Amino acid sequence: MFFPKAILFDLDGVLLDTEPLHGKAWKETASSFGTELNNKQLLSLQGRRRTDCAVQLLNWIPKPLDASEILEVHKPISKRLLKEAKAMPGARDLVNWCFENKCPIALVTSSTSISVKNKISPHPWLNCFLARVEGDDPSLREGKPFPDPYLLGARKLEANPKKCWAIEDSISGSQSALAAGCQVWILKNSLDVQIKSQSDSNPKYINHLSEVLKELKKLNEFI
């Protein structure tokens, strides 16, 4: 294990406990079109950009629709629910330690800039990131599970992605970070799926963000 040149954080399900709220929003959205989503379908939407999720819903809703119609219904539902998102256990301590110890950090999320602003406004400690990659970043070609978001996050911090840690919780996000070459920490939450790695390093599965902080502190002693 190496001390990271930078740490790239996912937002939903890693720093903020939003995944159940996102799932509820997509479930309500699909229901308004007469479709009930199951847990497997909801899991497949985690970590992906809103527009990509809307396109996926087109395959599940048995009526002719455009993605824009789905998004029009989804946005107000999501905005209402996500205002109540709480910090994930250990998230604030980990981010503050990185900031205080000058470890460069970036936010790498599929959420749009407007959505990020809405979610983090009650959490001022999330304003200390040196860089952000959001789902509508003009420099982003493809979203998660493609490697583009994490490659862009590392580039914004002027770091080699192979020297970065990435912290994720979703299948698509983990695949994205692994494809970019990062050392990936996967916060299990409800995710029991083993992610296959195509990179030189295997992902590390953790139950709590304090495990990442503990490893950082240990490695920092030898720098």
PDB file of C-alpha atoms in Angstrom:
ATOM      1  CA  MET A   1       0.000   0.000   0.000  1.00  0.00           C
ATOM      2  CA  PHE A   2       1.306   3.456  -0.913  1.00  0.00           C
ATOM      3  CA  PHE A   3       0.526   6.905   0.458  1.00  0.00           C
ATOM      4  CA  PRO A   4      -1.660   8.565  -2.217  1.00  0.00           C
ATOM      5  CA  LYS A   5      -0.617  11.555  -4.297  1.00  0.00           C
ATOM      6  CA  ALA A   6      -4.315  12.473  -4.214  1.00  0.00           C
ATOM      7  CA  ILE A   7      -7.636  11.007  -3.107  1.00  0.00           C
ATOM      8  CA  LEU A   8     -10.671  11.035  -5.387  1.00  0.00           C
ATOM      9  CA  PHE A   9     -13.994  10.838  -3.579  1.00  0.00           C
ATOM     10  CA  ASP A  10     -17.350   9.774  -4.904  1.00  0.00           C
ATOM     11  CA  LEU A  11     -20.154  11.784  -3.288  1.00  0.00           C
ATOM     12  CA  ASP A  12     -23.341   9.730  -3.089  1.00  0.00           C
ATOM     13  CA  GLY A  13     -23.084   6.819  -0.687  1.00  0.00           C
ATOM     14  CA  VAL A  14     -19.493   7.730   0.267  1.00  0.00           C
ATOM     15  CA  LEU A  15     -19.618  11.249   1.706  1.00  0.00           C
ATOM     16  CA  LEU A  16     -23.377  11.747   1.878  1.00  0.00           C
ATOM     17  CA  ASP A  17     -25.988   9.114   2.648  1.00  0.00           C
ATOM     18  CA  THR A  18     -27.987   9.779  -0.506  1.00  0.00           C
ATOM     19  CA  GLU A  19     -28.238   6.384  -2.215  1.00  0.00           C
ATOM     20  CA  PRO A  20     -31.506   5.357  -0.501  1.00  0.00           C
ATOM     21  CA  LEU A  21     -32.893   8.801  -1.409  1.00  0.00           C
ATOM     22  CA  HIS A  22     -31.754   8.474  -5.040  1.00  0.00           C
ATOM     23  CA  GLY A  23     -33.361   5.049  -5.200  1.00  0.00           C
ATOM     24  CA  LYS A  24     -36.588   6.409  -3.789  1.00  0.00           C
ATOM     25  CA  ALA A  25     -36.574   9.264  -6.330  1.00  0.00           C
ATOM     26  CA  TRP A  26     -36.131   6.922  -9.309  1.00  0.00           C
ATOM     27  CA  LYS A  27     -38.728   4.563  -7.888  1.00  0.00           C
ATOM     28  CA  GLU A  28     -41.257   7.403  -7.564  1.00  0.00           C
ATOM     29  CA  THR A  29     -40.379   8.623 -11.051  1.00  0.00           C
ATOM     30  CA  ALA A  30     -40.914   5.216 -12.655  1.00  0.00           C
ATOM     31  CA  SER A  31     -44.113   4.728 -10.667  1.00  0.00           C
ATOM     32  CA  SER A  32     -45.547   7.939 -12.117  1.00  0.00           C
ATOM     33  CA  PHE A  33     -45.221   6.258 -15.520  1.00  0.00           C
ATOM     34  CA  GLY A  34     -46.873   3.054 -14.299  1.00  0.00           C
ATOM     35  CA  THR A  35     -43.661   1.053 -13.729  1.00  0.00           C
ATOM     36  CA  GLU A  36     -42.359  -0.418 -10.495  1.00  0.00           C
ATOM     37  CA  LEU A  37     -38.571  -0.802 -10.251  1.00  0.00           C
ATOM     38  CA  ASN A  38     -37.085  -3.750  -8.365  1.00  0.00           C
ATOM     39  CA  ASN A  39     -33.988  -3.692  -6.179  1.00  0.00           C
ATOM     40  CA  LYS A  40     -31.739  -5.079  -8.913  1.00  0.00           C
ATOM     41  CA  GLN A  41     -32.791  -2.308 -11.291  1.00  0.00           C
ATOM     42  CA  LEU A  42     -32.268   0.366  -8.640  1.00  0.00           C
ATOM     43  CA  LEU A  43     -28.800  -1.018  -7.852  1.00  0.00           C
ATOM     44  CA  SER A  44     -27.825  -0.783 -11.518  1.00  0.00           C
ATOM     45  CA  LEU A  45     -28.621   2.962 -11.476  1.00  0.00           C
ATOM     46  CA  GLN A  46     -26.282   3.750  -8.580  1.00  0.00           C
ATOM     47  CA  GLY A  47     -23.295   5.904  -9.407  1.00  0.00           C
ATOM     48  CA  ARG A  48     -24.468   6.810 -12.897  1.00  0.00           C
ATOM     49  CA  ARG A  49     -25.294  10.213 -14.358  1.00  0.00           C
ATOM     50  CA  ARG A  50     -28.915  11.329 -14.190  1.00  0.00           C
ATOM     51  CA  THR A  51     -29.213  11.462 -17.984  1.00  0.00           C
ATOM     52  CA  ASP A  52     -27.808   7.927 -18.288  1.00  0.00           C
ATOM     53  CA  CYS A  53     -30.308   6.709 -15.691  1.00  0.00           C
ATOM     54  CA  ALA A  54     -33.175   8.346 -17.582  1.00  0.00           C
ATOM     55  CA  VAL A  55     -32.088   6.604 -20.784  1.00  0.00           C
ATOM     56  CA  GLN A  56     -31.996   3.300 -18.888  1.00  0.00           C
ATOM     57  CA  LEU A  57     -35.545   3.858 -17.638  1.00  0.00           C
ATOM     58  CA  LEU A  58     -36.695   4.109 -21.250  1.00  0.00           C
ATOM     59  CA  ASN A  59     -35.926   0.382 -21.522  1.00  0.00           C
ATOM     60  CA  TRP A  60     -38.085  -0.442 -18.514  1.00  0.00           C
ATOM     61  CA  ILE A  61     -41.120   1.774 -19.048  1.00  0.00           C
ATOM     62  CA  PRO A  62     -43.491   0.107 -21.545  1.00  0.00           C
ATOM     63  CA  LYS A  63     -44.672   3.281 -23.277  1.00  0.00           C
ATOM     64  CA  PRO A  64     -43.111   5.645 -25.824  1.00  0.00           C
ATOM     65  CA  LEU A  65     -41.231   8.362 -23.951  1.00  0.00           C
ATOM     66  CA  ASP A  66     -38.299  10.689 -24.325  1.00  0.00           C
ATOM     67  CA  ALA A  67     -35.563  10.909 -21.669  1.00  0.00           C
ATOM     68  CA  SER A  68     -36.393  14.592 -21.207  1.00  0.00           C
ATOM     69  CA  GLU A  69     -39.908  13.650 -20.066  1.00  0.00           C
ATOM     70  CA  ILE A  70     -38.479  11.342 -17.422  1.00  0.00           C
ATOM     71  CA  LEU A  71     -36.027  13.988 -16.244  1.00  0.00           C
ATOM     72  CA  GLU A  72     -38.762  16.587 -15.980  1.00  0.00           C
ATOM     73  CA  VAL A  73     -40.608  14.356 -13.509  1.00  0.00           C
ATOM     74  CA  HIS A  74     -37.492  13.199 -11.690  1.00  0.00           C
ATOM     75  CA  LYS A  75     -35.765  16.531 -10.970  1.00  0.00           C
ATOM     76  CA  PRO A  76     -38.286  18.025  -8.505  1.00  0.00           C
ATOM     77  CA  ILE A  77     -38.678  14.667  -6.726  1.00  0.00           C
ATOM     78  CA  SER A  78     -34.907  14.316  -6.372  1.00  0.00           C
ATOM     79  CA  LYS A  79     -34.406  17.901  -5.223  1.00  0.00           C
ATOM     80  CA  ARG A  80     -37.067  17.518  -2.525  1.00  0.00           C
ATOM     81  CA  LEU A  81     -35.664  14.263  -1.157  1.00  0.00           C
ATOM     82  CA  LEU A  82     -31.938  15.055  -1.293  1.00  0.00           C
ATOM     83  CA  LYS A  83     -32.188  18.170   0.854  1.00  0.00           C
ATOM     84  CA  GLU A  84     -32.345  15.823   3.839  1.00  0.00           C
ATOM     85  CA  ALA A  85     -29.139  13.888   3.053  1.00  0.00           C
ATOM     86  CA  LYS A  86     -26.897  13.306   6.080  1.00  0.00           C
ATOM     87  CA  ALA A  87     -23.124  12.850   6.173  1.00  0.00           C
ATOM     88  CA  MET A  88     -21.874   9.280   5.987  1.00  0.00           C
ATOM     89  CA  PRO A  89     -20.212   8.033   9.204  1.00  0.00           C
ATOM     90  CA  GLY A  90     -16.555   9.061   9.283  1.00  0.00           C
ATOM     91  CA  ALA A  91     -16.787  11.201   6.130  1.00  0.00           C
ATOM     92  CA  ARG A  92     -16.210  14.558   7.784  1.00  0.00           C
ATOM     93  CA  ASP A  93     -13.220  13.309   9.808  1.00  0.00           C
ATOM     94  CA  LEU A  94     -11.595  11.816   6.697  1.00  0.00           C
ATOM     95  CA  VAL A  95     -12.063  14.904   4.541  1.00  0.00           C
ATOM     96  CA  ASN A  96     -10.879  17.230   7.294  1.00  0.00           C
ATOM     97  CA  TRP A  97      -7.762  15.118   7.903  1.00  0.00           C
ATOM     98  CA  CYS A  98      -6.885  15.258   4.191  1.00  0.00           C
ATOM     99  CA  PHE A  99      -7.359  19.022   4.158  1.00  0.00           C
ATOM    100  CA  GLU A 100      -5.337  19.611   7.325  1.00  0.00           C
ATOM    101  CA  ASN A 101      -2.505  17.336   6.147  1.00  0.00           C
ATOM    102  CA  LYS A 102      -2.387  18.827   2.645  1.00  0.00           C
ATOM    103  CA  CYS A 103      -3.381  15.626   0.874  1.00  0.00           C
ATOM    104  CA  PRO A 104      -4.990  16.809  -2.417  1.00  0.00           C
ATOM    105  CA  ILE A 105      -8.622  15.757  -2.765  1.00  0.00           C
ATOM    106  CA  ALA A 106     -11.153  15.936  -5.570  1.00  0.00           C
ATOM    107  CA  LEU A 107     -14.838  15.182  -5.788  1.00  0.00           C
ATOM    108  CA  VAL A 108     -15.713  12.804  -8.643  1.00  0.00           C
ATOM    109  CA  THR A 109     -19.470  12.488  -8.922  1.00  0.00           C
ATOM    110  CA  SER A 110     -22.102  11.702 -11.536  1.00  0.00           C
ATOM    111  CA  SER A 111     -24.374  14.390 -10.111  1.00  0.00           C
ATOM    112  CA  THR A 112     -24.781  17.649 -12.013  1.00  0.00           C
ATOM    113  CA  SER A 113     -23.306  20.869 -10.647  1.00  0.00           C
ATOM    114  CA  ILE A 114     -26.766  22.111  -9.624  1.00  0.00           C
ATOM    115  CA  SER A 115     -27.526  18.857  -7.834  1.00  0.00           C
ATOM    116  CA  VAL A 116     -24.164  18.905  -6.043  1.00  0.00           C
ATOM    117  CA  LYS A 117     -24.787  22.461  -4.860  1.00  0.00           C
ATOM    118  CA  ASN A 118     -28.203  21.419  -3.518  1.00  0.00           C
ATOM    119  CA  LYS A 119     -26.813  18.394  -1.670  1.00  0.00           C
ATOM    120  CA  ILE A 120     -23.694  19.916  -0.119  1.00  0.00           C
ATOM    121  CA  SER A 121     -25.161  23.279   0.923  1.00  0.00           C
ATOM    122  CA  PRO A 122     -25.924  22.026   4.485  1.00  0.00           C
ATOM    123  CA  HIS A 123     -22.369  20.623   4.734  1.00  0.00           C
ATOM    124  CA  PRO A 124     -19.727  23.409   4.610  1.00  0.00           C
ATOM    125  CA  TRP A 125     -16.928  20.881   5.228  1.00  0.00           C
ATOM    126  CA  LEU A 126     -17.471  19.681   1.651  1.00  0.00           C
ATOM    127  CA  ASN A 127     -16.237  23.006   0.260  1.00  0.00           C
ATOM    128  CA  CYS A 128     -12.549  22.219   0.825  1.00  0.00           C
ATOM    129  CA  PHE A 129     -12.061  20.073  -2.300  1.00  0.00           C
ATOM    130  CA  LEU A 130      -9.367  21.372  -4.641  1.00  0.00           C
ATOM    131  CA  ALA A 131     -11.244  20.132  -7.708  1.00  0.00           C
ATOM    132  CA  ARG A 132     -14.571  18.694  -8.767  1.00  0.00           C
ATOM    133  CA  VAL A 133     -15.678  16.469 -11.606  1.00  0.00           C
ATOM    134  CA  GLU A 134     -19.449  16.599 -11.954  1.00  0.00           C
ATOM    135  CA  GLY A 135     -21.734  14.771 -14.334  1.00  0.00           C
ATOM    136  CA  ASP A 136     -22.185  17.827 -16.557  1.00  0.00           C
ATOM    137  CA  ASP A 137     -18.498  18.814 -16.604  1.00  0.00           C
ATOM    138  CA  PRO A 138     -17.837  20.132 -20.148  1.00  0.00           C
ATOM    139  CA  SER A 139     -14.528  18.219 -20.238  1.00  0.00           C
ATOM    140  CA  LEU A 140     -16.224  14.893 -19.496  1.00  0.00           C
ATOM    141  CA  ARG A 141     -16.904  12.664 -22.495  1.00  0.00           C
ATOM    142  CA  GLU A 142     -18.337   9.572 -20.776  1.00  0.00           C
ATOM    143  CA  GLY A 143     -19.634   9.027 -17.269  1.00  0.00           C
ATOM    144  CA  LYS A 144     -19.180   6.115 -14.893  1.00  0.00           C
ATOM    145  CA  PRO A 145     -18.576   3.143 -15.461  1.00  0.00           C
ATOM    146  CA  PHE A 146     -16.142   4.528 -18.070  1.00  0.00           C
ATOM    147  CA  PRO A 147     -12.768   5.673 -16.687  1.00  0.00           C
ATOM    148  CA  ASP A 148     -13.212   9.267 -17.885  1.00  0.00           C
ATOM    149  CA  PRO A 149     -14.434  10.806 -14.579  1.00  0.00           C
ATOM    150  CA  TYR A 150     -11.504   9.503 -12.537  1.00  0.00           C
ATOM    151  CA  LEU A 151      -8.954  10.254 -15.227  1.00  0.00           C
ATOM    152  CA  LEU A 152     -10.261  13.816 -15.331  1.00  0.00           C
ATOM    153  CA  GLY A 153     -10.227  14.093 -11.533  1.00  0.00           C
ATOM    154  CA  ALA A 154      -6.602  13.015 -11.383  1.00  0.00           C
ATOM    155  CA  ARG A 155      -5.705  15.384 -14.220  1.00  0.00           C
ATOM    156  CA  LYS A 156      -7.298  18.323 -12.424  1.00  0.00           C
ATOM    157  CA  LEU A 157      -5.081  17.575  -9.426  1.00  0.00           C
ATOM    158  CA  GLU A 158      -2.069  17.034 -11.709  1.00  0.00           C
ATOM    159  CA  ALA A 159      -1.666  13.524 -10.314  1.00  0.00           C
ATOM    160  CA  ASN A 160      -0.991  10.166 -11.930  1.00  0.00           C
ATOM    161  CA  PRO A 161      -4.241   8.177 -11.480  1.00  0.00           C
ATOM    162  CA  LYS A 162      -2.160   5.082 -10.647  1.00  0.00           C
ATOM    163  CA  LYS A 163      -0.825   6.995  -7.642  1.00  0.00           C
ATOM    164  CA  CYS A 164      -4.315   8.026  -6.493  1.00  0.00           C
ATOM    165  CA  TRP A 165      -6.793   6.425  -4.158  1.00  0.00           C
ATOM    166  CA  ALA A 166     -10.459   6.437  -5.140  1.00  0.00           C
ATOM    167  CA  ILE A 167     -13.287   5.815  -2.694  1.00  0.00           C
ATOM    168  CA  GLU A 168     -16.492   4.368  -4.124  1.00  0.00           C
ATOM    169  CA  ASP A 169     -19.594   2.434  -3.166  1.00  0.00           C
ATOM    170  CA  SER A 170     -21.345   1.570  -6.443  1.00  0.00           C
ATOM    171  CA  ILE A 171     -20.612  -0.995  -9.127  1.00  0.00           C
ATOM    172  CA  SER A 172     -20.403   1.570 -11.926  1.00  0.00           C
ATOM    173  CA  GLY A 173     -18.254   3.938  -9.866  1.00  0.00           C
ATOM    174  CA  SER A 174     -15.873   1.184  -8.781  1.00  0.00           C
ATOM    175  CA  GLN A 175     -15.500  -0.012 -12.370  1.00  0.00           C
ATOM    176  CA  SER A 176     -14.769   3.565 -13.440  1.00  0.00           C
ATOM    177  CA  ALA A 177     -12.045   4.075 -10.837  1.00  0.00           C
ATOM    178  CA  LEU A 178     -10.456   0.677 -11.475  1.00  0.00           C
ATOM    179  CA  ALA A 179     -10.421   1.289 -15.224  1.00  0.00           C
ATOM    180  CA  ALA A 180      -8.624   4.594 -14.570  1.00  0.00           C
ATOM    181  CA  GLY A 181      -5.912   2.690 -12.707  1.00  0.00           C
ATOM    182  CA  CYS A 182      -6.627   3.986  -9.199  1.00  0.00           C
ATOM    183  CA  GLN A 183      -6.233   2.074  -5.960  1.00  0.00           C
ATOM    184  CA  VAL A 184      -9.907   1.669  -5.120  1.00  0.00           C
ATOM    185  CA  TRP A 185     -11.534   1.454  -1.706  1.00  0.00           C
ATOM    186  CA  ILE A 186     -15.102   0.166  -1.918  1.00  0.00           C
ATOM    187  CA  LEU A 187     -17.423   1.088   0.921  1.00  0.00           C
ATOM    188  CA  LYS A 188     -19.703  -1.906   1.093  1.00  0.00           C
ATOM    189  CA  ASN A 189     -22.919  -0.371   2.427  1.00  0.00           C
ATOM    190  CA  SER A 190     -25.462  -2.668   0.739  1.00  0.00           C
ATOM    191  CA  LEU A 191     -23.051  -3.661  -2.037  1.00  0.00           C
ATOM    192  CA  ASP A 192     -22.005  -7.299  -1.679  1.00  0.00           C
ATOM    193  CA  VAL A 193     -20.972  -7.725  -5.302  1.00  0.00           C
ATOM    194  CA  GLN A 194     -17.292  -8.474  -5.893  1.00  0.00           C
ATOM    195  CA  ILE A 195     -15.889  -6.125  -8.526  1.00  0.00           C
ATOM    196  CA  LYS A 196     -13.455  -7.709 -10.964  1.00  0.00           C
ATOM    197  CA  SER A 197     -10.339  -5.614 -11.435  1.00  0.00           C
ATOM    198  CA  GLN A 198      -8.530  -5.225 -14.748  1.00  0.00           C
ATOM    199  CA  SER A 199      -5.843  -3.043 -13.154  1.00  0.00           C
ATOM    200  CA  ASP A 200      -2.629  -3.883 -11.323  1.00  0.00           C
ATOM    201  CA  SER A 201      -4.229  -3.414  -7.897  1.00  0.00           C
ATOM    202  CA  ASN A 202      -7.260  -5.140  -6.448  1.00  0.00           C
ATOM    203  CA  PRO A 203     -10.007  -3.141  -4.741  1.00  0.00           C
ATOM    204  CA  LYS A 204     -10.135  -3.041  -0.971  1.00  0.00           C
ATOM    205  CA  TYR A 205     -13.544  -3.609   0.605  1.00  0.00           C
ATOM    206  CA  ILE A 206     -14.282  -1.672   3.778  1.00  0.00           C
ATOM    207  CA  ASN A 207     -17.189  -1.317   6.164  1.00  0.00           C
ATOM    208  CA  HIS A 208     -16.412   2.188   7.402  1.00  0.00           C
ATOM    209  CA  LEU A 209     -14.445   5.226   6.207  1.00  0.00           C
ATOM    210  CA  SER A 210     -12.456   5.147   9.438  1.00  0.00           C
ATOM    211  CA  GLU A 211     -10.517   2.237   7.894  1.00  0.00           C
ATOM    212  CA  VAL A 212      -9.234   4.570   5.166  1.00  0.00           C
ATOM    213  CA  LEU A 213      -8.305   7.239   7.712  1.00  0.00           C
ATOM    214  CA  LYS A 214      -6.479   4.683   9.851  1.00  0.00           C
ATOM    215  CA  GLU A 215      -4.398   3.557   6.853  1.00  0.00           C
ATOM    216  CA  LEU A 216      -3.610   7.163   5.894  1.00  0.00           C
ATOM    217  CA  LYS A 217      -2.393   7.985   9.381  1.00  0.00           C
ATOM    218  CA  LYS A 218      -0.213   4.867   9.475  1.00  0.00           C
ATOM    219  CA  LEU A 219       1.375   5.557   6.091  1.00  0.00           C
ATOM    220  CA  ASN A 220       1.842   9.230   6.904  1.00  0.00           C
ATOM    221  CA  GLU A 221       4.203   8.296   9.715  1.00  0.00           C
ATOM    222  CA  PHE A 222       6.706   6.925   7.204  1.00  0.00           C
ATOM    223  CA  ILE A 223       6.780   9.926   4.861  1.00  0.00           C
TER     224      ILE A 223
END
